[in-house]
Amino acid sequence: MTKIVPVILCGGSGTRLWPLSRAGFPKQFLVLSGTTSLFQQAVQRVNAIADADIQVSPTLIVTNEEHRFLALDQLREMKSVAASLLLEPAGKNTAPALTLAALEATANGEDPVLVVTPADQTIQDDAAFTNALQRSVRAASDGAIIILGITPDRPETGYGYIRRTGQAATFGESAVAQFAEKPDAATAQQYLDSGEYLWNSGMFVLRASTWLKALAQFRPDIAESARLSWSEKTSDAQFIRPGTAAFAKIPADSIDYAVMEKCPGSAFDIRMIPLDAGWNDLGAWDAVWQVGKQDAQANVTYGDVIQTNSSNSLIYSSSRLVSTVGIDHLVVVETPDAVLVADRRQSQDVKAIVAQLTQQGRQEHTLHRKVYRPWGWYDSIDEEERFKVKRIQVKPGASLSLQKHHHRAEHWVVVRGTAEVTCGDKVMLLTENQSTYIPLGEVHRLANPGAIPLEIIEVQSGSYLGEDDIVRFEDTYGRTKSKC
């Protein structure tokens, strides 16, 4: 029996899928195909490969500290999956992330096979995926490093390639001769014609000890600094936190650059198993169009959309009616606070818009108008000078922090459920259509003691209405003062 540990790499911000994907709610947590998020699909796929010879251990999710409650909420919807979350204080790319997972997986003296996958890919043929992963686990159990290579169907310039050599072995694996960077169009066509090159999927299967040995040989600086951070880890509930100060000193690098590209010709046996399962990394809006359900005019639509004489386009509505007339090869994505219109064939360049938003100090690249918190969410409905209106939903049994504000007062109106309101030394229950006033500077808390979601309308008034005007006294979720 081979024991495996699924490792889901859940970092990244998905800037090419703006405005739907943002730093505070990146693409892996979006539902872009099917009825579950890309993250949930990744977790479910890897947990489904158990058979008579493969035992699946609890999953390790490596994600950013800022996204821990997004990941935890979506994990709770998959009641059959056991998982822990390794929380990175900052993004350091995938090599440190896998190292932390390998150290955790070997902490009890075992040496499981790690099945490593990004959280933001889609697969159309689950049976073919499961078969390829099962063969990869068997091939990796003797110490080989296995990479899943995607059988190419076009001369793609947006992916890295892997060249295989020799005959396929017992489990369909071939030796890896070299890695190739993203090619130009002519080179990509040569790769496709040769039949030797496959796309690099970013999915790896290998023993934890194999990764740690290879990293120690090729990037001892990452290996040493990651071990130091790991030695200072703390744990609470499902969260595992490496030491923050030591983590900051870990060099950032990818799995490919740090180790994989150095393995061909070395003492490490690196092999590739082809994967032909309708894979897509959804790296841009054009990829979302490719995997979507196309109508007779090759349009893919989501939400409230009406179109006429339009073709070859992706039209996404999240909050209102979107209508198009006579468009071709366009991407139209609507959110409550931003609209994207782009040539579908240039959708990789959406990242340039995000770069401009960052340079201008704007918030649209970071958060949606509707912001998710561990206790629920808030939607900023309207705002002018000296007032802001929010719609707030609190989950059953959840509460906001005990807090106060220096620059604003608040009026709360309950529109659904029951609210437990702490205001100074008073605690009161409010039900639908009842309201209360929180004076400027008063210590207060909002909680939901009921069995259904609580919804209120909050009207803020004051000289400064920023989200950082919070002095927090108690918080169930261990957050800093700037997150309400």
Short mmCIF file of C-alpha atoms in Angstrom, two decimals:
data_model
loop_
_atom_site.label_atom_id
_atom_site.label_comp_id
_atom_site.label_asym_id
_atom_site.label_seq_id
_atom_site.Cartn_x
_atom_site.Cartn_y
_atom_site.Cartn_z
CA MET A 1 0.00 0.00 0.00
CA THR A 2 1.41 3.38 -1.04
CA LYS A 3 0.45 6.34 1.13
CA ILE A 4 0.01 9.65 -0.67
CA VAL A 5 -0.44 13.19 0.59
CA PRO A 6 -2.25 15.54 -1.79
CA VAL A 7 -0.56 18.96 -1.87
CA ILE A 8 -2.64 21.80 -3.29
CA LEU A 9 -0.64 24.89 -4.19
CA CYS A 10 -3.18 27.62 -3.62
CA GLY A 11 -1.20 30.82 -4.10
CA GLY A 12 -1.26 33.32 -6.94
CA SER A 13 -3.60 36.17 -7.78
CA GLY A 14 -4.76 35.35 -11.31
CA THR A 15 -4.30 38.89 -12.63
CA ARG A 16 -5.17 37.89 -16.20
CA LEU A 17 -8.72 37.09 -15.07
CA TRP A 18 -9.38 40.57 -13.68
CA PRO A 19 -11.92 41.99 -12.85
CA LEU A 20 -13.41 38.71 -11.59
CA SER A 21 -10.14 37.52 -10.04
CA ARG A 22 -8.54 39.93 -7.58
CA ALA A 23 -5.79 39.79 -5.00
CA GLY A 24 -8.33 39.41 -2.19
CA PHE A 25 -10.39 36.80 -4.08
CA PRO A 26 -8.11 35.11 -6.65
CA LYS A 27 -9.21 32.86 -9.49
CA GLN A 28 -8.74 29.53 -7.68
CA PHE A 29 -11.74 30.39 -5.49
CA LEU A 30 -13.97 31.30 -8.44
CA VAL A 31 -16.56 29.03 -10.08
CA LEU A 32 -15.51 29.20 -13.73
CA SER A 33 -16.54 25.72 -14.85
CA GLY A 34 -19.12 23.40 -13.32
CA THR A 35 -20.73 24.21 -9.97
CA THR A 36 -17.69 24.25 -7.67
CA SER A 37 -14.60 26.46 -7.51
CA LEU A 38 -11.33 25.56 -9.22
CA PHE A 39 -9.81 25.02 -5.77
CA GLN A 40 -12.58 22.61 -4.75
CA GLN A 41 -12.25 20.74 -8.03
CA ALA A 42 -8.49 20.32 -7.50
CA VAL A 43 -8.99 18.96 -3.99
CA GLN A 44 -11.73 16.56 -5.08
CA ARG A 45 -9.77 15.24 -8.09
CA VAL A 46 -6.68 14.33 -6.10
CA ASN A 47 -8.67 12.79 -3.25
CA ALA A 48 -10.46 10.54 -5.76
CA ILE A 49 -7.38 8.54 -6.83
CA ALA A 50 -7.45 6.04 -3.96
CA ASP A 51 -7.62 2.38 -4.96
CA ALA A 52 -6.60 -1.00 -3.54
CA ASP A 53 -2.92 0.02 -3.60
CA ILE A 54 -3.13 3.76 -2.90
CA GLN A 55 -4.13 5.27 0.44
CA VAL A 56 -4.94 8.98 0.48
CA SER A 57 -3.88 10.87 3.62
CA PRO A 58 -5.30 14.24 4.70
CA THR A 59 -4.68 16.99 2.17
CA LEU A 60 -2.17 19.80 2.67
CA ILE A 61 -3.29 23.18 1.34
CA VAL A 62 -0.49 25.73 0.95
CA THR A 63 -2.06 29.16 0.74
CA ASN A 64 -1.53 32.78 1.69
CA GLU A 65 -2.40 33.89 5.20
CA GLU A 66 -4.81 36.42 3.68
CA HIS A 67 -6.81 33.67 1.95
CA ARG A 68 -7.08 31.23 4.84
CA PHE A 69 -10.77 31.78 5.53
CA LEU A 70 -11.71 31.59 1.85
CA ALA A 71 -9.98 28.21 1.63
CA LEU A 72 -11.45 27.02 4.95
CA ASP A 73 -15.00 27.98 3.97
CA GLN A 74 -14.75 26.13 0.67
CA LEU A 75 -13.19 23.09 2.35
CA ARG A 76 -16.12 22.93 4.76
CA GLU A 77 -18.43 22.38 1.80
CA MET A 78 -16.50 19.15 1.05
CA LYS A 79 -17.40 17.27 4.20
CA SER A 80 -15.60 14.05 3.20
CA VAL A 81 -12.20 15.77 2.79
CA ALA A 82 -9.76 16.11 5.70
CA ALA A 83 -7.22 18.89 5.27
CA SER A 84 -4.76 21.21 6.98
CA LEU A 85 -3.77 24.66 5.75
CA LEU A 86 -0.13 25.72 5.61
CA LEU A 87 -0.21 29.51 5.75
CA GLU A 88 2.47 31.53 4.01
CA PRO A 89 2.94 35.06 5.40
CA ALA A 90 3.89 36.22 1.88
CA GLY A 91 4.21 34.77 -1.60
CA LYS A 92 7.55 33.05 -2.20
CA ASN A 93 6.62 31.07 -5.34
CA THR A 94 6.14 27.32 -5.48
CA ALA A 95 9.51 25.86 -4.38
CA PRO A 96 9.27 27.10 -0.75
CA ALA A 97 5.57 26.13 -0.71
CA LEU A 98 6.34 22.52 -1.69
CA THR A 99 9.23 22.43 0.80
CA LEU A 100 6.95 23.36 3.68
CA ALA A 101 4.50 20.67 2.59
CA ALA A 102 7.28 18.06 2.38
CA LEU A 103 8.52 18.96 5.86
CA GLU A 104 5.02 18.63 7.27
CA ALA A 105 4.45 15.32 5.47
CA THR A 106 7.65 13.82 6.94
CA ALA A 107 7.28 15.30 10.44
CA ASN A 108 6.07 11.98 11.89
CA GLY A 109 8.89 9.97 10.33
CA GLU A 110 6.92 8.77 7.29
CA ASP A 111 7.89 9.38 3.66
CA PRO A 112 4.68 9.56 1.63
CA VAL A 113 4.35 10.22 -2.07
CA LEU A 114 3.31 13.83 -2.62
CA VAL A 115 0.78 14.48 -5.38
CA VAL A 116 1.32 18.16 -6.12
CA THR A 117 -1.13 20.22 -8.15
CA PRO A 118 -1.98 23.90 -8.58
CA ALA A 119 -5.42 24.92 -7.37
CA ASP A 120 -6.44 26.85 -10.49
CA GLN A 121 -6.67 24.29 -13.30
CA THR A 122 -9.60 22.52 -14.91
CA ILE A 123 -9.94 18.93 -16.16
CA GLN A 124 -12.73 17.70 -18.43
CA ASP A 125 -12.02 13.94 -18.29
CA ASP A 126 -11.81 12.92 -14.63
CA ALA A 127 -11.36 9.22 -15.43
CA ALA A 128 -8.31 9.88 -17.60
CA PHE A 129 -6.88 12.17 -14.91
CA THR A 130 -7.35 9.55 -12.19
CA ASN A 131 -5.70 6.88 -14.32
CA ALA A 132 -2.68 9.09 -15.07
CA LEU A 133 -2.29 10.04 -11.39
CA GLN A 134 -2.51 6.42 -10.24
CA ARG A 135 0.20 5.40 -12.70
CA SER A 136 2.30 8.37 -11.60
CA VAL A 137 2.04 7.34 -7.93
CA ARG A 138 3.20 3.83 -8.73
CA ALA A 139 6.11 5.12 -10.80
CA ALA A 140 7.12 7.59 -8.07
CA SER A 141 6.95 5.11 -5.21
CA ASP A 142 10.47 3.83 -6.03
CA GLY A 143 11.98 7.31 -5.90
CA ALA A 144 11.41 8.72 -9.38
CA ILE A 145 10.20 12.27 -9.95
CA ILE A 146 7.12 12.23 -12.16
CA ILE A 147 5.82 15.22 -14.11
CA LEU A 148 2.43 15.24 -15.79
CA GLY A 149 2.89 16.40 -19.37
CA ILE A 150 -0.11 17.67 -21.31
CA THR A 151 -0.50 16.25 -24.80
CA PRO A 152 -0.54 19.40 -26.98
CA ASP A 153 -3.24 19.96 -29.59
CA ARG A 154 -1.94 23.27 -31.00
CA PRO A 155 1.32 25.24 -31.23
CA GLU A 156 0.82 27.11 -27.95
CA THR A 157 3.24 29.93 -27.12
CA GLY A 158 1.91 30.55 -23.61
CA TYR A 159 3.18 27.33 -21.99
CA GLY A 160 6.54 25.86 -21.13
CA TYR A 161 7.39 22.51 -22.77
CA ILE A 162 9.06 19.26 -21.69
CA ARG A 163 10.92 17.00 -24.14
CA ARG A 164 10.68 13.28 -23.52
CA THR A 165 13.06 10.64 -24.82
CA GLY A 166 13.24 6.86 -25.11
CA GLN A 167 10.53 4.25 -24.86
CA ALA A 168 7.70 4.38 -22.37
CA ALA A 169 8.29 2.20 -19.31
CA THR A 170 5.97 0.06 -17.17
CA PHE A 171 3.54 2.81 -16.16
CA GLY A 172 3.75 4.79 -19.40
CA GLU A 173 6.49 7.07 -18.11
CA SER A 174 9.29 8.37 -20.36
CA ALA A 175 12.60 9.94 -19.43
CA VAL A 176 12.70 13.75 -19.44
CA ALA A 177 15.45 15.05 -21.73
CA GLN A 178 15.01 18.79 -21.20
CA PHE A 179 12.71 21.64 -20.24
CA ALA A 180 11.99 24.42 -22.74
CA GLU A 181 10.79 27.94 -22.04
CA LYS A 182 7.70 29.42 -23.70
CA PRO A 183 8.55 29.36 -27.44
CA ASP A 184 7.75 31.68 -30.31
CA ALA A 185 5.11 30.54 -32.81
CA ALA A 186 7.51 28.88 -35.24
CA THR A 187 9.29 26.93 -32.50
CA ALA A 188 5.97 25.90 -30.96
CA GLN A 189 4.93 24.45 -34.31
CA GLN A 190 8.21 22.50 -34.49
CA TYR A 191 7.59 21.14 -31.00
CA LEU A 192 4.09 20.04 -31.98
CA ASP A 193 5.27 18.39 -35.22
CA SER A 194 8.05 16.45 -33.48
CA GLY A 195 5.73 14.63 -31.08
CA GLU A 196 8.49 14.74 -28.44
CA TYR A 197 7.32 17.83 -26.57
CA LEU A 198 4.45 18.11 -24.11
CA TRP A 199 3.18 21.11 -22.16
CA ASN A 200 4.37 21.47 -18.59
CA SER A 201 1.23 21.12 -16.43
CA GLY A 202 2.85 22.15 -13.14
CA MET A 203 1.70 18.85 -11.58
CA PHE A 204 4.33 16.65 -9.92
CA VAL A 205 4.33 13.29 -8.12
CA LEU A 206 7.33 12.35 -5.95
CA ARG A 207 8.29 11.19 -2.51
CA ALA A 208 8.70 13.92 0.08
CA SER A 209 12.27 12.79 0.80
CA THR A 210 13.13 12.94 -2.91
CA TRP A 211 12.08 16.59 -3.10
CA LEU A 212 14.00 17.50 0.05
CA LYS A 213 17.16 15.74 -1.21
CA ALA A 214 16.96 17.37 -4.64
CA LEU A 215 16.35 20.81 -3.14
CA ALA A 216 19.28 20.38 -0.75
CA GLN A 217 21.52 19.61 -3.72
CA PHE A 218 20.32 22.29 -6.15
CA ARG A 219 19.11 25.08 -3.83
CA PRO A 220 20.56 24.54 -0.34
CA ASP A 221 19.75 28.17 0.53
CA ILE A 222 16.02 27.52 0.12
CA ALA A 223 16.28 24.18 1.93
CA GLU A 224 18.08 25.65 4.95
CA SER A 225 15.97 28.77 5.34
CA ALA A 226 12.73 26.81 4.91
CA ARG A 227 13.78 24.32 7.60
CA LEU A 228 14.54 27.21 9.95
CA SER A 229 11.11 28.73 9.35
CA TRP A 230 9.55 25.30 9.82
CA SER A 231 11.32 24.79 13.13
CA GLU A 232 9.53 27.92 14.43
CA LYS A 233 6.05 26.87 13.27
CA THR A 234 2.89 27.21 15.35
CA SER A 235 -0.43 25.41 14.90
CA ASP A 236 -4.02 26.19 15.81
CA ALA A 237 -7.09 24.28 14.62
CA GLN A 238 -6.48 23.46 10.92
CA PHE A 239 -3.87 26.21 10.46
CA ILE A 240 -0.11 25.63 10.42
CA ARG A 241 2.01 28.80 10.45
CA PRO A 242 5.77 28.76 9.72
CA GLY A 243 7.94 31.23 11.58
CA THR A 244 7.32 34.65 10.05
CA ALA A 245 10.76 36.23 10.49
CA ALA A 246 12.60 33.20 9.10
CA PHE A 247 10.06 32.80 6.29
CA ALA A 248 10.78 36.34 5.09
CA LYS A 249 14.40 35.29 4.43
CA ILE A 250 13.50 32.30 2.20
CA PRO A 251 14.56 33.00 -1.42
CA ALA A 252 11.62 32.95 -3.83
CA ASP A 253 11.78 30.47 -6.71
CA SER A 254 9.58 28.07 -8.63
CA ILE A 255 9.64 24.29 -8.46
CA ASP A 256 10.80 24.18 -12.08
CA TYR A 257 13.66 26.66 -11.80
CA ALA A 258 14.85 25.53 -8.38
CA VAL A 259 14.90 21.78 -9.03
CA MET A 260 13.11 20.22 -11.98
CA GLU A 261 15.05 21.85 -14.81
CA LYS A 262 18.32 20.77 -13.16
CA CYS A 263 17.34 17.10 -12.83
CA PRO A 264 17.82 15.80 -16.42
CA GLY A 265 21.30 14.29 -16.57
CA SER A 266 21.69 14.33 -12.78
CA ALA A 267 21.45 11.54 -10.22
CA PHE A 268 17.72 12.21 -9.89
CA ASP A 269 15.48 10.05 -12.06
CA ILE A 270 12.97 12.44 -13.63
CA ARG A 271 10.21 11.09 -15.86
CA MET A 272 7.04 12.26 -17.53
CA ILE A 273 3.62 10.65 -17.90
CA PRO A 274 1.35 12.08 -20.61
CA LEU A 275 -2.02 13.47 -19.55
CA ASP A 276 -4.76 13.73 -22.17
CA ALA A 277 -7.76 14.74 -20.07
CA GLY A 278 -9.02 18.09 -21.33
CA TRP A 279 -6.57 20.07 -19.17
CA ASN A 280 -6.59 23.86 -19.09
CA ASP A 281 -4.86 26.22 -16.68
CA LEU A 282 -7.40 29.00 -17.28
CA GLY A 283 -4.55 31.46 -17.52
CA ALA A 284 -6.57 34.10 -19.36
CA TRP A 285 -10.14 34.88 -20.45
CA ASP A 286 -9.52 33.21 -23.80
CA ALA A 287 -8.92 29.94 -21.94
CA VAL A 288 -12.21 30.38 -20.04
CA TRP A 289 -13.93 30.78 -23.42
CA GLN A 290 -12.23 27.61 -24.71
CA VAL A 291 -13.57 25.41 -21.88
CA GLY A 292 -17.00 27.05 -21.69
CA LYS A 293 -20.23 25.82 -23.28
CA GLN A 294 -20.40 27.53 -26.65
CA ASP A 295 -23.64 28.29 -28.46
CA ALA A 296 -24.19 28.04 -32.23
CA GLN A 297 -22.30 31.32 -32.74
CA ALA A 298 -19.39 30.18 -30.51
CA ASN A 299 -20.39 32.54 -27.70
CA VAL A 300 -19.95 31.59 -24.04
CA THR A 301 -22.23 33.47 -21.65
CA TYR A 302 -22.61 33.60 -17.87
CA GLY A 303 -25.31 35.36 -15.90
CA ASP A 304 -27.94 37.76 -17.24
CA VAL A 305 -26.85 38.19 -20.87
CA ILE A 306 -28.77 39.08 -24.04
CA GLN A 307 -26.87 39.15 -27.31
CA THR A 308 -27.65 39.50 -30.99
CA ASN A 309 -25.45 39.13 -34.06
CA SER A 310 -22.51 38.39 -31.77
CA SER A 311 -19.98 35.59 -32.20
CA ASN A 312 -16.80 34.00 -30.83
CA SER A 313 -17.13 35.99 -27.62
CA LEU A 314 -17.17 35.51 -23.85
CA ILE A 315 -19.80 37.62 -22.08
CA TYR A 316 -19.90 37.47 -18.26
CA SER A 317 -22.48 39.25 -16.11
CA SER A 318 -22.24 39.10 -12.33
CA SER A 319 -24.75 41.69 -11.14
CA ARG A 320 -26.85 43.20 -13.94
CA LEU A 321 -28.07 42.72 -17.51
CA VAL A 322 -25.29 42.81 -20.11
CA SER A 323 -26.32 43.08 -23.75
CA THR A 324 -24.17 42.98 -26.90
CA VAL A 325 -24.86 43.74 -30.56
CA GLY A 326 -22.63 42.75 -33.44
CA ILE A 327 -19.45 41.95 -31.50
CA ASP A 328 -16.87 39.35 -32.52
CA HIS A 329 -13.88 37.85 -30.67
CA LEU A 330 -14.47 39.99 -27.57
CA VAL A 331 -14.37 39.42 -23.83
CA VAL A 332 -16.93 41.41 -21.84
CA VAL A 333 -16.80 40.91 -18.06
CA GLU A 334 -19.08 42.90 -15.75
CA THR A 335 -18.76 43.20 -11.97
CA PRO A 336 -20.47 45.75 -9.69
CA ASP A 337 -17.45 48.09 -9.67
CA ALA A 338 -15.56 47.37 -12.91
CA VAL A 339 -16.18 46.32 -16.53
CA LEU A 340 -13.60 44.77 -18.87
CA VAL A 341 -13.92 44.87 -22.67
CA ALA A 342 -11.02 43.19 -24.50
CA ASP A 343 -10.10 41.50 -27.74
CA ARG A 344 -10.32 37.83 -26.79
CA ARG A 345 -7.10 37.12 -28.67
CA GLN A 346 -5.23 39.67 -26.53
CA SER A 347 -6.67 38.62 -23.18
CA GLN A 348 -3.20 37.73 -21.84
CA ASP A 349 -2.57 41.49 -21.70
CA VAL A 350 -5.24 42.10 -19.06
CA LYS A 351 -2.40 41.94 -16.55
CA ALA A 352 -1.25 45.32 -17.92
CA ILE A 353 -4.52 46.86 -16.70
CA VAL A 354 -3.92 45.42 -13.24
CA ALA A 355 -0.40 46.88 -13.29
CA GLN A 356 -1.85 50.33 -14.07
CA LEU A 357 -4.40 50.02 -11.25
CA THR A 358 -1.57 49.16 -8.87
CA GLN A 359 0.58 52.07 -10.03
CA GLN A 360 -2.34 54.47 -9.57
CA GLY A 361 -2.99 53.21 -6.04
CA ARG A 362 -6.52 52.09 -6.87
CA GLN A 363 -8.34 49.35 -4.98
CA GLU A 364 -10.14 47.63 -7.87
CA HIS A 365 -7.29 45.16 -8.35
CA THR A 366 -7.40 44.08 -4.70
CA LEU A 367 -10.99 43.74 -3.52
CA HIS A 368 -14.43 43.40 -5.00
CA ARG A 369 -17.23 45.69 -3.91
CA LYS A 370 -18.54 42.61 -2.10
CA VAL A 371 -15.84 41.57 0.38
CA TYR A 372 -15.78 38.16 2.09
CA ARG A 373 -14.73 37.86 5.71
CA PRO A 374 -14.57 34.82 8.03
CA TRP A 375 -17.84 35.88 9.65
CA GLY A 376 -19.68 36.48 6.35
CA TRP A 377 -19.49 39.39 3.88
CA TYR A 378 -20.23 43.05 3.30
CA ASP A 379 -21.24 44.85 0.11
CA SER A 380 -20.56 48.59 -0.17
CA ILE A 381 -23.77 49.71 -1.84
CA ASP A 382 -23.23 53.48 -1.98
CA GLU A 383 -20.71 56.08 -0.86
CA GLU A 384 -20.33 59.85 -0.97
CA GLU A 385 -18.43 62.36 1.12
CA ARG A 386 -19.08 61.68 4.84
CA PHE A 387 -21.39 58.67 4.39
CA LYS A 388 -21.26 55.04 3.25
CA VAL A 389 -24.00 52.41 2.99
CA LYS A 390 -23.22 48.70 3.39
CA ARG A 391 -25.23 45.52 3.24
CA ILE A 392 -23.78 43.07 5.77
CA GLN A 393 -24.42 39.34 6.18
CA VAL A 394 -23.25 37.40 9.26
CA LYS A 395 -23.21 33.60 9.31
CA PRO A 396 -25.18 31.71 11.99
CA GLY A 397 -23.14 31.62 15.20
CA ALA A 398 -20.55 34.09 13.88
CA SER A 399 -19.62 37.55 15.13
CA LEU A 400 -17.55 40.55 14.17
CA SER A 401 -14.78 41.71 16.46
CA LEU A 402 -15.34 43.83 19.56
CA GLN A 403 -14.21 47.19 18.20
CA LYS A 404 -14.58 50.95 18.03
CA HIS A 405 -14.03 53.69 15.45
CA HIS A 406 -12.37 57.08 15.89
CA HIS A 407 -13.98 58.85 12.94
CA ARG A 408 -17.44 57.41 12.25
CA ALA A 409 -20.77 56.54 13.80
CA GLU A 410 -23.04 53.75 12.49
CA HIS A 411 -26.76 53.09 12.14
CA TRP A 412 -27.81 49.41 11.84
CA VAL A 413 -31.16 48.19 10.49
CA VAL A 414 -31.93 44.45 10.67
CA VAL A 415 -33.55 43.20 7.45
CA ARG A 416 -33.29 39.44 8.09
CA GLY A 417 -32.58 37.21 11.08
CA THR A 418 -31.68 38.12 14.64
CA ALA A 419 -28.85 40.42 15.71
CA GLU A 420 -27.08 40.41 19.05
CA VAL A 421 -25.70 43.91 19.47
CA THR A 422 -23.12 44.94 22.04
CA CYS A 423 -23.00 48.72 22.46
CA GLY A 424 -20.94 49.94 25.37
CA ASP A 425 -22.12 48.04 28.48
CA LYS A 426 -25.46 47.08 26.91
CA VAL A 427 -26.29 43.86 25.02
CA MET A 428 -29.57 43.74 23.08
CA LEU A 429 -31.37 41.48 20.59
CA LEU A 430 -32.83 43.04 17.45
CA THR A 431 -35.10 41.35 14.92
CA GLU A 432 -36.36 42.27 11.45
CA ASN A 433 -37.21 45.99 10.96
CA GLN A 434 -35.59 46.98 14.28
CA SER A 435 -32.59 49.31 14.38
CA THR A 436 -29.91 50.79 16.62
CA TYR A 437 -27.30 53.57 16.65
CA ILE A 438 -23.59 53.13 17.42
CA PRO A 439 -22.11 56.50 18.49
CA LEU A 440 -18.64 57.55 17.36
CA GLY A 441 -16.00 56.07 19.69
CA GLU A 442 -18.35 53.55 21.34
CA VAL A 443 -17.11 49.97 21.80
CA HIS A 444 -19.45 47.61 19.94
CA ARG A 445 -19.94 44.21 18.38
CA LEU A 446 -22.41 42.57 15.95
CA ALA A 447 -23.18 38.85 16.34
CA ASN A 448 -25.65 36.34 14.91
CA PRO A 449 -27.06 34.03 17.62
CA GLY A 450 -29.64 32.55 15.24
CA ALA A 451 -29.83 29.57 12.91
CA ILE A 452 -30.21 31.57 9.67
CA PRO A 453 -27.94 34.23 8.16
CA LEU A 454 -28.29 37.70 9.67
CA GLU A 455 -28.51 40.62 7.26
CA ILE A 456 -28.37 44.29 8.19
CA ILE A 457 -28.07 47.60 6.39
CA GLU A 458 -25.33 49.76 7.88
CA VAL A 459 -25.15 53.51 7.30
CA GLN A 460 -21.82 55.04 8.30
CA SER A 461 -21.35 58.77 8.79
CA GLY A 462 -18.25 60.69 9.72
CA SER A 463 -15.11 62.48 8.60
CA TYR A 464 -13.24 59.31 7.56
CA LEU A 465 -14.84 56.04 6.43
CA GLY A 466 -11.81 53.87 5.58
CA GLU A 467 -11.70 50.18 6.54
CA ASP A 468 -8.57 50.83 8.61
CA ASP A 469 -10.46 52.96 11.16
CA ILE A 470 -10.84 50.06 13.57
CA VAL A 471 -9.50 49.59 17.09
CA ARG A 472 -10.02 45.92 17.86
CA PHE A 473 -10.27 44.61 21.44
CA GLU A 474 -11.32 40.99 20.89
CA ASP A 475 -11.48 38.86 17.74
CA THR A 476 -12.41 35.22 17.25
CA TYR A 477 -10.34 34.98 14.06
CA GLY A 478 -7.00 36.44 15.14
CA ARG A 479 -7.04 39.30 12.63
CA THR A 480 -5.17 42.57 12.67
CA LYS A 481 -7.00 45.81 13.33
CA SER A 482 -7.43 46.80 9.66
CA LYS A 483 -9.78 43.93 8.75
CA CYS A 484 -13.29 44.37 10.09
#
